[in-house]
CSV table of C-alpha atoms in Angstrom, one decimal:
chain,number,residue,atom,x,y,z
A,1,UNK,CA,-33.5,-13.1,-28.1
A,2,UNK,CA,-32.8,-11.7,-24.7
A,3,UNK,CA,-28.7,-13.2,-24.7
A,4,UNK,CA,-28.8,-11.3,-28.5
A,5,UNK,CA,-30.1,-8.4,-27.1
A,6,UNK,CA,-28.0,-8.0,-24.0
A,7,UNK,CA,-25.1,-8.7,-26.6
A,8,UNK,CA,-25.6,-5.6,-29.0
A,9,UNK,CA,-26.7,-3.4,-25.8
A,10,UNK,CA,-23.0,-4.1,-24.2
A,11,UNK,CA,-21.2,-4.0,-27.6
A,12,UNK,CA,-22.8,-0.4,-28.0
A,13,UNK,CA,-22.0,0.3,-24.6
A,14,UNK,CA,-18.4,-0.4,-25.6
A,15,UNK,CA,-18.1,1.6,-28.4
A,16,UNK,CA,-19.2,4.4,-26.8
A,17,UNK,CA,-17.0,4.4,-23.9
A,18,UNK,CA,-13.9,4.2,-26.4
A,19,UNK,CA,-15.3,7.1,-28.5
A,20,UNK,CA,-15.6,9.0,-25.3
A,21,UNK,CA,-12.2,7.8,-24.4
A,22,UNK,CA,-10.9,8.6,-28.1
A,23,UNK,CA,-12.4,12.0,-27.7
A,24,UNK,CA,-10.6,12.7,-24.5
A,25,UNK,CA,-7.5,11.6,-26.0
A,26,UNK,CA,-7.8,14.3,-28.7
A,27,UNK,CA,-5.3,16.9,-26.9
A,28,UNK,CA,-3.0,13.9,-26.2
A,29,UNK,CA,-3.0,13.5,-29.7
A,30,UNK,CA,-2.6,16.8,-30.7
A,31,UNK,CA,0.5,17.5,-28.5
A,32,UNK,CA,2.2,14.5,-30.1
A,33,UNK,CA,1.7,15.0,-33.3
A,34,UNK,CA,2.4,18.6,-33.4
A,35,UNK,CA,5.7,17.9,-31.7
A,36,UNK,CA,6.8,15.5,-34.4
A,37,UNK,CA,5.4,17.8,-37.4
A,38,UNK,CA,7.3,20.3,-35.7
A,39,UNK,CA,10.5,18.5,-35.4
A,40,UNK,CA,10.3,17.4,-39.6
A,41,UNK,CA,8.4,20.9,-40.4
A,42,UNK,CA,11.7,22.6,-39.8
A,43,UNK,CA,14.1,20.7,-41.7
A,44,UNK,CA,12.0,20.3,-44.3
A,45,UNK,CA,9.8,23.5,-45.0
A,46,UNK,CA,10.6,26.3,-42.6
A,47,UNK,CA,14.3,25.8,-42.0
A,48,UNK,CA,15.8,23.4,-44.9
A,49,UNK,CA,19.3,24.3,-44.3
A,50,UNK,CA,19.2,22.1,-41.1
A,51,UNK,CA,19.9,19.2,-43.7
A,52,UNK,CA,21.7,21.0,-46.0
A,53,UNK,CA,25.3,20.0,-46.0
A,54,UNK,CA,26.9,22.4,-46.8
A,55,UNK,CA,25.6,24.6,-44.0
A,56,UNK,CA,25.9,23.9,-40.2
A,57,UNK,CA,23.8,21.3,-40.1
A,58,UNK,CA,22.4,18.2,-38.3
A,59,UNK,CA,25.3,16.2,-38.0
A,60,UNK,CA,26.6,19.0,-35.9
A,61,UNK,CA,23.9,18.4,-33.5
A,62,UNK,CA,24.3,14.5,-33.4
A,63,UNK,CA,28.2,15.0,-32.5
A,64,UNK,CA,27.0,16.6,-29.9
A,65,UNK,CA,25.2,14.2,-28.3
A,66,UNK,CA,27.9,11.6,-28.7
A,67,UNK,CA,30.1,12.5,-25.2
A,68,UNK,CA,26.8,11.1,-23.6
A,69,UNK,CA,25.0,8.7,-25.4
A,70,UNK,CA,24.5,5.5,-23.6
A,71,UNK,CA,24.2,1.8,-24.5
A,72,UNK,CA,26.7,2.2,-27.5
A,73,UNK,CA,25.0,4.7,-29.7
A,74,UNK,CA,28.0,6.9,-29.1
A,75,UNK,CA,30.2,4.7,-31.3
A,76,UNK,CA,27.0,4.7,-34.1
A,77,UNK,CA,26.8,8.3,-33.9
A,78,UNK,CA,30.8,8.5,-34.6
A,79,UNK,CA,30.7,5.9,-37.1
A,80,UNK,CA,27.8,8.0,-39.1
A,81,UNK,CA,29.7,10.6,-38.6
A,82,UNK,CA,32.8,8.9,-40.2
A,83,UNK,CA,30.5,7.7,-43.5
A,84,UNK,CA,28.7,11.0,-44.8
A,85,UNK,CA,26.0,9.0,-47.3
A,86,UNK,CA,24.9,6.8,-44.4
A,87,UNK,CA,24.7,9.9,-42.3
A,88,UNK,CA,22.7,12.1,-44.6
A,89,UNK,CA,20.6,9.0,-45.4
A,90,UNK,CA,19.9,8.4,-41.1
A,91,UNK,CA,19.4,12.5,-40.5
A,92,UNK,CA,16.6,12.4,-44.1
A,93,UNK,CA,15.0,9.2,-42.8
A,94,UNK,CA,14.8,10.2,-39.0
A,95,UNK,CA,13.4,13.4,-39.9
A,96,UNK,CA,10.8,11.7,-42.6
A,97,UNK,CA,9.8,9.5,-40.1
A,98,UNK,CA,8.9,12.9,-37.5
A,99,UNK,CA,7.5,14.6,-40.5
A,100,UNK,CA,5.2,11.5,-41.6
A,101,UNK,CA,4.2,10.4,-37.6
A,102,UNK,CA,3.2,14.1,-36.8
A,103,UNK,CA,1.2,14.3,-39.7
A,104,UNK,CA,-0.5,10.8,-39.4
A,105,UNK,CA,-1.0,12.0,-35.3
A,106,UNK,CA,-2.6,15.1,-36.3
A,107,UNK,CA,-4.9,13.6,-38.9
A,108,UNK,CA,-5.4,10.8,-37.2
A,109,UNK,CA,-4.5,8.6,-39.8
A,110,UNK,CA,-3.1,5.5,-38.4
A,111,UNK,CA,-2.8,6.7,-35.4
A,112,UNK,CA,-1.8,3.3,-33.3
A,113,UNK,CA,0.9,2.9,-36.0
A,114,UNK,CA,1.7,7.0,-35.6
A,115,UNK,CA,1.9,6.5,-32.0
A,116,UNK,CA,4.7,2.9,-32.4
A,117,UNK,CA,6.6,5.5,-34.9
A,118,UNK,CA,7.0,7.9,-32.2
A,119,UNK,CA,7.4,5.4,-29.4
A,120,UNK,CA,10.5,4.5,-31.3
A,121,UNK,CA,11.8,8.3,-31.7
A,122,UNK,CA,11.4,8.8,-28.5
A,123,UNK,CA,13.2,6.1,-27.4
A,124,UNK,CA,16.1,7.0,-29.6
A,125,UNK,CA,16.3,10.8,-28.2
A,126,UNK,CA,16.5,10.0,-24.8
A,127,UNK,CA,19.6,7.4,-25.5
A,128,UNK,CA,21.4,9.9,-27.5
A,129,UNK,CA,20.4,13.5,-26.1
A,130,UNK,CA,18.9,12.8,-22.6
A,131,UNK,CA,21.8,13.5,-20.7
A,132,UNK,CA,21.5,17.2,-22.2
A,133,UNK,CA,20.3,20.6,-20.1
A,134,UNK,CA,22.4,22.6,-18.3
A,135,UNK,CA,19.8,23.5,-15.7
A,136,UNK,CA,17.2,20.2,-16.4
A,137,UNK,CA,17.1,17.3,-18.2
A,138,UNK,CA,14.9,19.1,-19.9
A,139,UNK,CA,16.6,17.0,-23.3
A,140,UNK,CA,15.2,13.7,-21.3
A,141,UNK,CA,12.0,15.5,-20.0
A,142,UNK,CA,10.8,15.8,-23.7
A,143,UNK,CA,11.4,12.4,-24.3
A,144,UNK,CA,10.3,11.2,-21.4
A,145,UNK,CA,6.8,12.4,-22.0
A,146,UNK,CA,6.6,11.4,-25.7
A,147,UNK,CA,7.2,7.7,-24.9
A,148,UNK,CA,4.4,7.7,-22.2
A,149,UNK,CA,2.1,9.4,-24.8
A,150,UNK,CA,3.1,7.0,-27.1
A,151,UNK,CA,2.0,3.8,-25.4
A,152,UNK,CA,-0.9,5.4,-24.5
A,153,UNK,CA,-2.0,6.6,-28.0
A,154,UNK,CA,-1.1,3.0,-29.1
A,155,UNK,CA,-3.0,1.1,-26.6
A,156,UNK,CA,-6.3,3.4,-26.9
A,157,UNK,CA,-6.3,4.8,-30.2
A,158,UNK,CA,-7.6,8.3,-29.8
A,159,UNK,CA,-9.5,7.9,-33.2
A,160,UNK,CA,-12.4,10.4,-32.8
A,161,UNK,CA,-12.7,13.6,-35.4
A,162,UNK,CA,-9.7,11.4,-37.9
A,163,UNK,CA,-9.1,9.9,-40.9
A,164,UNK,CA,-9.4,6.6,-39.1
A,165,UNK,CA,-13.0,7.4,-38.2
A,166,UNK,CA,-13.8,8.7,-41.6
A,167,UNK,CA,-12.4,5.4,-43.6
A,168,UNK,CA,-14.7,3.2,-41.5
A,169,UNK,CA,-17.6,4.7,-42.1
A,170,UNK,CA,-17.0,5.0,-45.4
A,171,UNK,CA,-15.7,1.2,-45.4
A,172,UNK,CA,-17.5,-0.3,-42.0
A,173,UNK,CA,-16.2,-3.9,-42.8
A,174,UNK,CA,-13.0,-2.3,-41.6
A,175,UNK,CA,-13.9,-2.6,-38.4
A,176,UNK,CA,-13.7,-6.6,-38.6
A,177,UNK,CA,-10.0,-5.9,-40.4
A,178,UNK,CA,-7.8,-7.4,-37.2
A,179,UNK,CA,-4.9,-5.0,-39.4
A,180,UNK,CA,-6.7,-2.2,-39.4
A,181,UNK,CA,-7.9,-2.1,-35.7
A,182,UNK,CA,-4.3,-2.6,-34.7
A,183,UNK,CA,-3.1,0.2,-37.4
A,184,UNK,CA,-5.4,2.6,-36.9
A,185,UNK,CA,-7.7,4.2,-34.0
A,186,UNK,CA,-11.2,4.4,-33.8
A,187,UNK,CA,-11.9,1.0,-32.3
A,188,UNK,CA,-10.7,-1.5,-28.9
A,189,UNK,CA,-7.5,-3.5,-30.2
A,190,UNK,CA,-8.4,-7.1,-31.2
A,191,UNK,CA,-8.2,-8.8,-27.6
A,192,UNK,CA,-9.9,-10.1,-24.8
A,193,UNK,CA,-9.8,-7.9,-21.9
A,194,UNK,CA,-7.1,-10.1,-20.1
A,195,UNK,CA,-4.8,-10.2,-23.2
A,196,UNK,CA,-5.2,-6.2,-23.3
A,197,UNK,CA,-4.2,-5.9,-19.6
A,198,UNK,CA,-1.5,-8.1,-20.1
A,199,UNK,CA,0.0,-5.5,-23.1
A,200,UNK,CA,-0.8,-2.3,-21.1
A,201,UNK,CA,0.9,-3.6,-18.1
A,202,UNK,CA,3.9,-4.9,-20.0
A,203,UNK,CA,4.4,-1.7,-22.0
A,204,UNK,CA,3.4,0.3,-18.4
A,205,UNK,CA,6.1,-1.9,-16.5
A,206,UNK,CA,8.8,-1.0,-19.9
A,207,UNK,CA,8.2,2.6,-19.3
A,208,UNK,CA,8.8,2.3,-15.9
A,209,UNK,CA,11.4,1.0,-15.4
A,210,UNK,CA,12.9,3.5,-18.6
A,211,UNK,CA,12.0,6.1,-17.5
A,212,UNK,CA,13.6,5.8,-13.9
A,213,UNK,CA,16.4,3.9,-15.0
A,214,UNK,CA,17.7,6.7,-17.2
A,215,UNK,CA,16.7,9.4,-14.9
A,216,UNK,CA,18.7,7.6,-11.9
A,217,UNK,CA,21.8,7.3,-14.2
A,218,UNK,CA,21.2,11.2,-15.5
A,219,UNK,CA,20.5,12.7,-12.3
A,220,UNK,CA,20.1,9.9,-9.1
A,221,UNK,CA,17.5,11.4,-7.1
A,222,UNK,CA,16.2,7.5,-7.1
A,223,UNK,CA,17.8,4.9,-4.5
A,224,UNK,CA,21.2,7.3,-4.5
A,225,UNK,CA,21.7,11.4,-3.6
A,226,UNK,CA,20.6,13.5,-6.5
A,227,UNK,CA,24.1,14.1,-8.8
A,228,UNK,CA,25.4,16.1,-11.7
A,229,UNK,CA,24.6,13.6,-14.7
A,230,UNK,CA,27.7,11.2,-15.6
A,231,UNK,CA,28.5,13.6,-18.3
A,232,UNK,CA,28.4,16.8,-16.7
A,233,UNK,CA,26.7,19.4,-18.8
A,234,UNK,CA,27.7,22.8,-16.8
A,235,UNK,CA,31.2,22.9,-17.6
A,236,UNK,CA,33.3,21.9,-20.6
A,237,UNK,CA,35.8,19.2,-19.5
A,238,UNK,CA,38.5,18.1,-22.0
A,239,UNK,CA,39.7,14.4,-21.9
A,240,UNK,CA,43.1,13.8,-23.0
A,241,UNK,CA,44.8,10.7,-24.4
A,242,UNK,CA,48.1,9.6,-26.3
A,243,UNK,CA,50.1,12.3,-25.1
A,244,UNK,CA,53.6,12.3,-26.3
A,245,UNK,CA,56.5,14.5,-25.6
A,246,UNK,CA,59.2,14.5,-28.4
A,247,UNK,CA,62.9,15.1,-28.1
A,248,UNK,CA,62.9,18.4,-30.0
A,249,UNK,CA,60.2,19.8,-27.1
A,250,UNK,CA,57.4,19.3,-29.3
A,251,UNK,CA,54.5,17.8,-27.7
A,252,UNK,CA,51.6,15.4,-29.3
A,253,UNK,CA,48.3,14.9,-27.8
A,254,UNK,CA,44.7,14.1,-28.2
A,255,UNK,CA,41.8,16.3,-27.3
A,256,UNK,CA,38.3,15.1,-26.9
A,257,UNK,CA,35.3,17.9,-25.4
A,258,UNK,CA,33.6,14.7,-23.6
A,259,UNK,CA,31.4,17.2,-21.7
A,260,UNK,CA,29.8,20.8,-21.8
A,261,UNK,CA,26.8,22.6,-22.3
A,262,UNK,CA,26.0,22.3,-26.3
A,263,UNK,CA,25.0,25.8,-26.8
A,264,UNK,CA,28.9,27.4,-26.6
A,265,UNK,CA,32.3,26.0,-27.6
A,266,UNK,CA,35.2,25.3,-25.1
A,267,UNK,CA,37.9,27.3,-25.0
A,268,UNK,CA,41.5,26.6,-24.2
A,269,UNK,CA,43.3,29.1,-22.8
A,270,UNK,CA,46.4,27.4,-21.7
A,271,UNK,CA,48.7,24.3,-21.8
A,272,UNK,CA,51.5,23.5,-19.4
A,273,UNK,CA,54.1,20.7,-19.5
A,274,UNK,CA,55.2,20.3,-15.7
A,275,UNK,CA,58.2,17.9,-14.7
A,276,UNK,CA,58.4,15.4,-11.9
A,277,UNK,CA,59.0,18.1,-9.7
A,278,UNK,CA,56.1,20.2,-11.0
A,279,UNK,CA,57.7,22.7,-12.6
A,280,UNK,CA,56.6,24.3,-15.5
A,281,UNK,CA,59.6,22.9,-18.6
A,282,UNK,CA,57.1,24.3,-21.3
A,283,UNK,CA,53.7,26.5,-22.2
A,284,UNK,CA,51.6,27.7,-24.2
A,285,UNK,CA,49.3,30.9,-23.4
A,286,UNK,CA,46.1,31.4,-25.3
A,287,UNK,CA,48.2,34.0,-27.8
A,288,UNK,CA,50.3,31.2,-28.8
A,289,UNK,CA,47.5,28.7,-28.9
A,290,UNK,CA,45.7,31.4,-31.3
A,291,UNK,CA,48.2,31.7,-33.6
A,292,UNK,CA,48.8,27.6,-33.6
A,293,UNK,CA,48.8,26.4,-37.3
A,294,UNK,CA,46.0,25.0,-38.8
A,295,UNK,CA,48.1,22.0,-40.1
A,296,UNK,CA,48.8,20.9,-36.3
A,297,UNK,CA,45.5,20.2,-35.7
A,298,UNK,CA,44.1,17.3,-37.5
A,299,UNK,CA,40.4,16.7,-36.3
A,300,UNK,CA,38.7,13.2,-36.4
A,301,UNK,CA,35.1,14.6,-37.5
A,302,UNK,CA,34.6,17.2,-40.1
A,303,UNK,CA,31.6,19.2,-38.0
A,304,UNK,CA,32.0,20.2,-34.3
A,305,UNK,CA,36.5,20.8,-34.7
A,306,UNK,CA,38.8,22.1,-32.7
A,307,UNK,CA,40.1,25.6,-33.9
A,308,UNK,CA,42.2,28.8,-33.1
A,309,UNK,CA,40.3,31.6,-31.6
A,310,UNK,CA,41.4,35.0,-33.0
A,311,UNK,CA,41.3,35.7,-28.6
A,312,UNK,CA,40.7,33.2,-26.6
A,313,UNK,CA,43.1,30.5,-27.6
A,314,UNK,CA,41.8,27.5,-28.8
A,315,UNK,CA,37.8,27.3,-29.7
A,316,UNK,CA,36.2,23.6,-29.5
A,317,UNK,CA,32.6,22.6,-29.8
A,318,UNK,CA,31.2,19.5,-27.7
A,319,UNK,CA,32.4,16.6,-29.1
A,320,UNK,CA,35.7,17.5,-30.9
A,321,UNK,CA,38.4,15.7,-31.0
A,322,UNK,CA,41.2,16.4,-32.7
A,323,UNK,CA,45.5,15.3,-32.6
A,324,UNK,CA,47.6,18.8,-31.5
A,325,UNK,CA,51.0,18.6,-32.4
A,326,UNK,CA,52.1,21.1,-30.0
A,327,UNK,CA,55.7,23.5,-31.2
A,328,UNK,CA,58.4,24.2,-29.0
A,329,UNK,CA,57.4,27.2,-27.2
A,330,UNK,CA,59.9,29.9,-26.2
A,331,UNK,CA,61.8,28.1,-23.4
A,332,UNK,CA,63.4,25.8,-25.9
A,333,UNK,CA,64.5,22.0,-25.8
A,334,UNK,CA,63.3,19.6,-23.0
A,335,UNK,CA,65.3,17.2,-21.4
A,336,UNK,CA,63.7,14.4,-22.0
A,337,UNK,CA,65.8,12.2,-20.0
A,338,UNK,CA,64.4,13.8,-17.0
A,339,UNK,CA,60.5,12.6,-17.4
A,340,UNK,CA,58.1,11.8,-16.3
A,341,UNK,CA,55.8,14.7,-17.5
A,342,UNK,CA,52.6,15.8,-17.4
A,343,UNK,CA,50.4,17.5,-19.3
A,344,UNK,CA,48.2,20.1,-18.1
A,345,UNK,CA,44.5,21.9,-20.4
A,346,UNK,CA,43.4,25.3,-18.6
A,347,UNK,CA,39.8,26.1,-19.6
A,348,UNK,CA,38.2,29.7,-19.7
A,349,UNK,CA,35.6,28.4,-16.9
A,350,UNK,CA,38.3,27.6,-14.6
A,351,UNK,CA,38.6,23.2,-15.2
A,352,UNK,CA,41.8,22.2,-15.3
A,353,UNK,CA,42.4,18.4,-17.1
A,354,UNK,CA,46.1,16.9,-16.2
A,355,UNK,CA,47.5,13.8,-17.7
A,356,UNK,CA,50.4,12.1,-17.5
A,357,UNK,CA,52.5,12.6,-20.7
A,358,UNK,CA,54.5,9.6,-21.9
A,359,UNK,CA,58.2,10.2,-23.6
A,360,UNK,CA,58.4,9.6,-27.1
A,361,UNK,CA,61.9,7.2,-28.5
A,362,UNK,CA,64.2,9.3,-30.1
């Protein structure tokens, strides 16, 4: 009687330190949730034209993110960006999913399998857009704290004034549902206290060593001097590749915006062709850039481009890339028997990208 006794007196002493936990959670709960009904809110209630196609839309926002996503997702987010139904289907489900987790998060319906939902979001953000903030990661910041507010909510529920709450009283053979206590919130997960320790430490220990990997390779700061983020998000930098110079003077190349502050397009205001010497065999101002044909600039992505300014030259959002073909400019033929070349991109803010320009057969 005494052993029963003792039982029920520590099982009740249990429950009421997670419902005291749960309640503390609340805010945590809140916070995440609203984020992620924010997130889907916009897209899909306040500001629809965010997936509307025919607008500027997502996919503008993902090609952005491509110049520094890391472990690979760069080539995904080109090849969505290549295949429009997979694309729209990947920008409707990822926004769902925010929409659906927020909800479930502020109702607290669910809420561990809310919290594994967002775990994965957040997860996802900080590979593809973490590297973004021209004065703070502030891209990896966000993320950074969703994924720790994740774990939490999934290791501890945060069930108190939720859905989850109100099922089981309604239904208290629930709690004895192994499904339900790891789907939902209101009770301990179904371990013994050292197979719990063992998943909060292994999920602490993941975010860990996340979160400071990514912030080392963003900004250093960690074992090595702090540093501009492998991307460089201040200043707009064009990479060049396949350059070609062609008999007639005409000159091929392609232009990628591999880096840049997302909130303003590049702009090219010059291009030089120097000789071995370094002198200056062709150019192109920012007038003649301007007026460059809209035929000699075939883009690989039909979002962020690479355009003629009506001022400024040429106009290029992060993540363009397109082929130039370049006209002979006013100072006529090149000798092309006199090569090597090189090719040099003057931006507004003052980078200058060189490259050494190879010389096409006749």
């Amino acid at each position: 009687m005494a052993t029963t006794m003792k039982s029920a007196a520590t099982d009740q002493a249990t429950q009421h330190s997670w419902r005291i936990l749960a309640i503390g959670m609340l805010a945590v709960r809140f916070v995440q949730g609203w984020i992620y009904w924010g997130g889907g809110s916009r897209r899909f209630i306040y500001g629809p034209q965010k997936i509307n196609p025919a607008g500027h839309w997502m996919a503008y926002k993902f090609q952005t993110a491509m110049p520094g996503a890391i472990l690979g997702l760069n080539h995904l987010i080109a090849f969505l960006l290549h295949h429009f139904v997979l694309l729209y289907a990947g920008v409707i489900i990822f926004s769902a999913v925010e929409l659906i987790s927020g909800l479930m998060l502020l109702s607290g319906f669910m809420t561990r399998l809310a919290a594994f939902l967002t775990l994965g979001l957040s997860f996802s953000l900080m590979l593809m857009f973490g590297w973004q903030g021209a004065t703070c990661i502030d891209e990896w910041t966000m993320a950074a704290s969703n994924f720790g507010m994740g774990i939490t909510l999934l290791l501890v529920g945060g069930g108190a004034y939720s859905i989850d709450n109100w099922m089981m009283k309604r239904n208290p053979a629930l709690a004895q549902k192994g499904w339900f206590r790891w789907l939902g919130g209101s009770l301990p997960l179904p371990l013994s206290d050292g197979a719990f320790k063992k998943l909060a430490l292994t999920l602490f220990w993941i975010a860990v060593i996340f979160i400071v990997a990514t912030y080392s390779y963003y900004r250093g700061s960690v074992i090595t001097p702090f540093h501009g983020d492998p991307t460089g998000v201040k200043a707009h930098h064009v990479k060049m590749t396949d350059v070609r110079v062609l008999p007639d003077g005409r000159v091929d190349v392609h232009m990628y915006i591999d880096a840049g502050t997302a909130s303003v397009p590049a702009h090219i205001i010059a291009i030089r062709l120097l000789d071995y010497n370094g002198k200056v065999v062709e150019s192109w101002d920012g007038k003649q850039l301007s007026h460059l044909n809209p035929k000699d600039i075939h883009n690989d992505f039909a979002y962020q481009q690479i355009a003629p300014d009506k001022i400024l030259g040429l106009k290029a959002g992060l993540g363009a890339e397109a082929m130039l073909h370049l006209p002979v400019s006013s100072t006529g033929f090149i000798n092309t028997s006199s090569g090597p070349y090189q090719l040099q991109v003057l931006n507004i803010n003052g980078q200058k990208a060189e490259l050494s320009a190879q010389i096409a057969a006749h």
